[in-house]
Amino acid sequence: MPETGRTLVEVKGLSKWFPAKGGVFGRSRGFVRAVDDVTFEIRAGETFGLVGESGCGKTTTGRLLLGLMPPSAGTVRFDGKDIFRLPPVEWRQLRRDMQIIFQDPYSSLNPRLTAGEIVEEALAVHNVGTPAERRERVHELFRMVGLQPEQESLYPHEFSGGQRQRIGIARALALNPRFIVCDEPVSALDVSIQSQVLNLLVELRDRLGLTYLFIAHGMPVVKYISNRIGVMYLGRLVEVAPAEELFRTPLHPYTQALLSAVPVPKPGAKKERILLEGDVPGAMDIPRGCRFHTRCRYATARCREVEPKPVVSGDHMVACHLYGEQKSPATT
């Protein structure tokens, strides 16, 4: 893992509520609270993993960090600059430093452009170099991600899924960014290809000094690539800790349930499987108090009434009433 440094991305009180309309006249029925009062930071040179069930707000968080949609509340600072308050000229320049790798390596690529044109497009939009210099840069990027320059003339449908994702990675690297949101970049790939793409992302991070927000469902995948991991549930971060510590000492009941589902790579080994009862509540109908209490085996009357406040000990944060505000979560 690369040595981590100063804070590069700082998120405070970030929220995104989408209005929900219905009925004959399209009247407002409330709000979908996709992201709700999220606070964390990402340090330069590290990978911050974001994990949770589908619909918990991971992808929306990633898009907010890139300024792809306006927030309902809160701030996102990149290298000390509030990205939502920048004038257009500065915002365009900042765009070069922030890129994204999408989940689906096929639908995210323009089928009418060749692979080389897809990677070169960002360079042309930002007027980087001459046409000859841009073509040379595309050659370099193809080699960097494990493709051959001879493949630049092929179209997306002529590549395998893993190769298409490599094109997506090359496109994200074209402008020499400092920060990349990896939005489930391996979930659509075969298991045998996932490890190759993950190893490529680790190699590029260490070689180029990149900083990642890595979004995924699978806990082992997140552990492999991440320095620190944040666990999301219904739009809120319920636990944040260094990767090794989170796996060794998970504190939040939701984190414990997620980790209990990870297979043990040892024949005959047994471990307790924590089964979560009931469905995830809808984002329009957030439970009162702790939003996990409807599925938690430790829920008390206080959990049903009072929203737990984050408890921090060192680099470990947990939002759960099992850990009182005056207690250290590492020793409770």
XYZ file of C-alpha atoms in Angstrom:
332
model
C 0.000 0.000 0.000
C 1.251 3.510 -0.756
C 2.162 5.826 2.061
C -0.813 8.048 2.844
C -0.455 11.779 3.212
C -2.493 14.915 3.728
C -6.229 15.117 3.166
C -7.034 15.395 -0.548
C -10.836 15.000 -0.466
C -12.820 16.276 2.520
C -16.547 15.552 2.766
C -18.699 17.234 5.439
C -22.414 16.788 6.056
C -23.004 15.677 2.464
C -26.634 14.942 1.577
C -28.587 14.270 -1.598
C -32.379 14.048 -1.495
C -34.348 13.351 -4.656
C -37.991 14.497 -4.841
C -40.410 11.602 -5.385
C -43.572 12.333 -7.335
C -46.574 10.186 -8.119
C -50.283 10.091 -8.792
C -52.256 11.488 -11.696
C -51.017 15.058 -11.230
C -47.430 14.160 -10.361
C -47.670 15.579 -6.885
C -44.723 15.370 -4.512
C -44.823 12.337 -2.229
C -41.715 13.185 -0.256
C -37.992 12.722 -0.780
C -35.671 9.786 -1.449
C -32.813 10.342 0.994
C -30.080 8.683 -1.069
C -27.185 10.252 0.867
C -27.858 11.706 4.297
C -25.315 13.725 6.324
C -22.157 11.847 5.294
C -18.748 12.986 6.580
C -15.343 11.454 5.822
C -11.977 12.249 4.263
C -9.703 10.612 1.718
C -5.972 11.078 2.113
C -3.598 11.610 -0.776
C -2.214 8.332 -2.111
C -4.701 6.039 -0.362
C -7.679 3.981 -1.454
C -10.857 4.593 0.525
C -13.265 1.682 0.090
C -17.017 2.259 0.262
C -19.158 -0.834 0.795
C -22.806 -1.632 1.476
C -25.947 -3.176 0.027
C -27.523 -2.026 -3.237
C -29.345 1.275 -2.844
C -27.371 2.445 0.199
C -26.045 5.537 -1.594
C -22.514 4.488 -2.593
C -22.690 5.480 -6.266
C -24.539 8.724 -5.502
C -21.773 9.610 -3.047
C -19.144 8.974 -5.702
C -20.933 11.168 -8.241
C -21.307 13.951 -5.690
C -17.569 13.878 -5.006
C -16.964 14.491 -8.718
C -19.509 17.293 -8.938
C -21.645 15.317 -11.396
C -24.741 16.407 -9.475
C -25.415 19.212 -6.987
C -25.793 18.274 -3.298
C -28.866 18.993 -1.200
C -26.564 19.978 1.668
C -22.953 19.718 2.756
C -19.594 20.387 1.150
C -16.936 18.534 -0.830
C -13.452 20.020 -0.770
C -10.784 18.853 -3.182
C -7.295 19.962 -2.197
C -8.905 22.591 0.034
C -11.266 23.979 -2.642
C -15.050 23.752 -2.319
C -15.893 22.182 -5.682
C -19.464 23.518 -5.672
C -18.343 27.143 -5.295
C -15.638 27.273 -7.963
C -15.990 29.647 -10.925
C -16.360 27.876 -14.325
C -12.739 28.422 -15.386
C -11.310 26.873 -12.196
C -13.890 24.079 -12.263
C -12.882 23.115 -15.821
C -9.252 22.918 -14.743
C -10.155 20.845 -11.703
C -12.012 18.383 -13.943
C -8.659 17.084 -15.137
C -7.754 16.018 -11.601
C -10.981 14.057 -10.951
C -12.077 11.108 -13.101
C -14.319 8.026 -12.887
C -14.189 4.364 -13.919
C -17.715 3.068 -14.492
C -19.206 -0.262 -13.469
C -20.336 -1.475 -16.906
C -17.355 -1.518 -19.285
C -19.651 -1.815 -22.326
C -22.419 0.759 -21.850
C -19.881 3.356 -20.659
C -18.042 3.264 -24.020
C -19.364 4.957 -27.157
C -19.995 2.096 -29.660
C -19.508 4.460 -32.614
C -15.952 5.397 -31.671
C -12.848 3.247 -31.887
C -10.982 2.431 -28.693
C -8.281 4.946 -29.592
C -10.817 7.704 -30.240
C -12.512 6.984 -26.891
C -9.259 7.415 -24.981
C -8.198 10.476 -27.024
C -11.537 12.267 -26.644
C -10.754 13.812 -23.240
C -7.402 15.090 -24.534
C -9.124 16.772 -27.474
C -11.869 18.312 -25.315
C -9.283 19.887 -23.019
C -6.999 20.916 -25.942
C -4.074 18.910 -24.626
C -1.164 18.780 -27.077
C -1.097 18.525 -30.848
C -2.898 15.704 -32.730
C 0.405 13.854 -33.033
C 1.140 14.262 -29.308
C -2.347 13.055 -28.429
C -1.914 9.935 -30.542
C 1.411 9.223 -28.862
C -0.258 9.680 -25.455
C -2.962 7.170 -26.459
C -0.241 4.657 -27.452
C 1.356 5.128 -24.045
C -1.945 4.660 -22.195
C -2.779 1.462 -24.091
C 0.564 -0.056 -23.123
C 0.107 1.153 -19.533
C -3.172 -0.763 -19.094
C -2.011 -3.939 -20.846
C -3.362 -3.353 -24.362
C -1.527 -3.035 -27.665
C -1.469 0.120 -29.821
C -2.603 -2.049 -32.747
C -5.954 -2.459 -30.956
C -6.735 1.270 -31.045
C -8.598 0.908 -34.348
C -11.022 -1.692 -32.944
C -14.517 -0.882 -31.689
C -15.792 -1.700 -28.161
C -17.794 -4.751 -29.296
C -14.577 -6.340 -30.584
C -13.063 -6.506 -27.100
C -13.716 -8.811 -24.150
C -15.247 -7.437 -20.946
C -11.897 -7.200 -19.208
C -10.310 -5.456 -22.197
C -13.182 -2.955 -22.343
C -12.637 -2.116 -18.688
C -8.958 -1.534 -19.452
C -10.053 0.966 -22.110
C -12.182 2.669 -19.457
C -9.170 2.824 -17.145
C -6.987 4.262 -19.925
C -9.626 6.920 -20.596
C -9.702 7.844 -16.892
C -5.891 8.208 -16.876
C -5.657 10.312 -20.041
C -5.517 13.711 -18.298
C -3.144 12.616 -15.502
C -5.749 12.851 -12.707
C -4.956 12.767 -9.018
C -8.276 11.300 -7.845
C -10.369 8.527 -9.434
C -13.762 7.208 -8.364
C -13.856 3.474 -9.128
C -17.588 2.691 -9.235
C -17.712 -1.103 -8.843
C -15.152 -1.520 -11.654
C -14.897 -5.318 -11.373
C -18.447 -6.398 -10.454
C -19.463 -6.958 -14.099
C -16.381 -9.063 -14.872
C -15.684 -12.783 -14.571
C -13.962 -13.765 -11.323
C -10.768 -14.765 -13.164
C -10.602 -11.310 -14.772
C -11.458 -9.396 -11.596
C -8.094 -10.152 -10.001
C -6.232 -8.958 -13.105
C -8.070 -5.626 -13.139
C -7.636 -5.188 -9.371
C -3.900 -5.836 -9.657
C -3.729 -3.309 -12.504
C -5.488 -0.670 -10.375
C -3.091 -1.298 -7.474
C -0.080 -1.116 -9.799
C -1.277 2.155 -11.349
C -2.052 3.669 -7.945
C 1.428 2.930 -6.633
C 3.179 3.905 -9.853
C 1.315 7.152 -10.532
C 0.529 8.198 -6.948
C -3.223 8.054 -7.498
C -5.959 8.379 -4.886
C -9.064 6.179 -5.197
C -12.596 6.051 -3.901
C -13.319 2.366 -4.509
C -17.012 1.428 -4.459
C -17.987 -2.253 -4.247
C -20.323 -4.846 -2.755
C -17.768 -7.551 -1.994
C -15.908 -7.217 1.292
C -12.834 -9.277 0.229
C -12.422 -7.135 -2.900
C -12.573 -3.936 -0.848
C -10.122 -5.298 1.714
C -7.615 -6.251 -0.986
C -7.313 -2.782 -2.482
C -8.278 -0.390 0.341
C -6.302 1.364 3.060
C -9.481 2.341 4.896
C -13.093 1.220 4.501
C -16.385 2.998 5.082
C -19.568 0.948 5.561
C -22.812 2.573 4.371
C -26.380 1.722 5.321
C -29.427 3.632 4.067
C -27.439 6.700 3.070
C -25.337 6.948 6.265
C -21.826 5.859 7.172
C -22.136 3.483 10.129
C -18.463 2.539 10.470
C -15.081 3.694 9.138
C -11.773 2.014 9.977
C -8.459 0.857 8.501
C -9.069 -2.219 6.356
C -7.195 -4.718 8.525
C -8.749 -3.378 11.726
C -12.268 -3.472 10.278
C -11.898 -7.137 9.360
C -10.214 -8.018 12.653
C -12.537 -6.026 14.939
C -15.827 -5.089 13.252
C -17.910 -3.065 15.699
C -21.218 -2.188 14.070
C -23.749 -5.070 13.917
C -24.271 -4.376 10.211
C -20.521 -4.663 9.505
C -20.422 -7.871 11.518
C -23.258 -9.302 9.425
C -21.532 -8.396 6.164
C -18.273 -10.000 7.259
C -20.033 -13.132 8.507
C -21.093 -13.804 4.903
C -17.489 -13.898 3.658
C -16.451 -17.556 3.051
C -13.560 -18.937 5.100
C -10.833 -20.250 2.741
C -10.169 -23.330 4.871
C -11.827 -26.748 4.398
C -13.962 -27.716 7.383
C -13.686 -24.303 9.038
C -16.872 -22.962 10.604
C -17.958 -19.529 11.716
C -21.167 -17.928 12.891
C -23.387 -16.695 10.086
C -25.375 -13.600 11.054
C -28.631 -13.543 9.110
C -30.335 -10.182 8.760
C -34.104 -10.504 8.998
C -36.483 -8.392 6.957
C -35.902 -6.164 3.961
C -33.946 -2.933 3.799
C -36.368 -0.051 4.534
C -37.062 2.286 1.639
C -35.071 5.495 1.319
C -38.389 7.413 1.486
C -39.339 5.782 4.765
C -36.217 5.966 6.939
C -36.860 4.382 10.367
C -36.836 6.663 13.372
C -33.801 6.448 15.628
C -31.053 4.126 14.399
C -31.960 3.281 10.826
C -30.557 -0.260 11.253
C -32.683 -1.147 14.308
C -35.369 -2.919 12.223
C -32.838 -5.646 11.331
C -30.496 -5.553 14.336
C -30.450 -8.376 16.887
C -29.150 -5.991 19.572
C -31.827 -3.292 19.096
C -33.210 -1.660 22.257
C -35.900 0.926 22.938
C -33.251 3.658 22.716
C -32.229 2.440 19.242
C -35.824 2.891 18.067
C -36.005 6.481 19.269
C -32.534 8.102 19.185
C -30.171 8.429 16.224
C -26.714 7.226 17.384
C -23.860 9.731 17.213
C -20.487 8.743 15.766
C -17.979 7.496 18.337
C -14.345 7.882 17.322
C -11.269 6.161 18.725
C -8.083 6.808 16.802
C -8.844 6.009 13.161
C -11.953 3.943 13.954
C -15.460 5.437 13.847
C -18.709 3.668 14.641
C -22.266 5.001 14.934
C -24.009 2.618 17.319
C -25.592 2.826 20.787
C -23.582 -0.246 21.853
C -20.626 2.110 22.179
C -21.316 5.023 24.488
C -19.951 8.458 23.668
C -17.522 8.297 26.595
C -16.214 4.847 25.711
C -13.537 3.787 23.290
C -15.039 1.581 20.557
C -11.873 -0.444 20.424
C -12.263 -1.571 24.019
C -16.035 -1.699 24.539
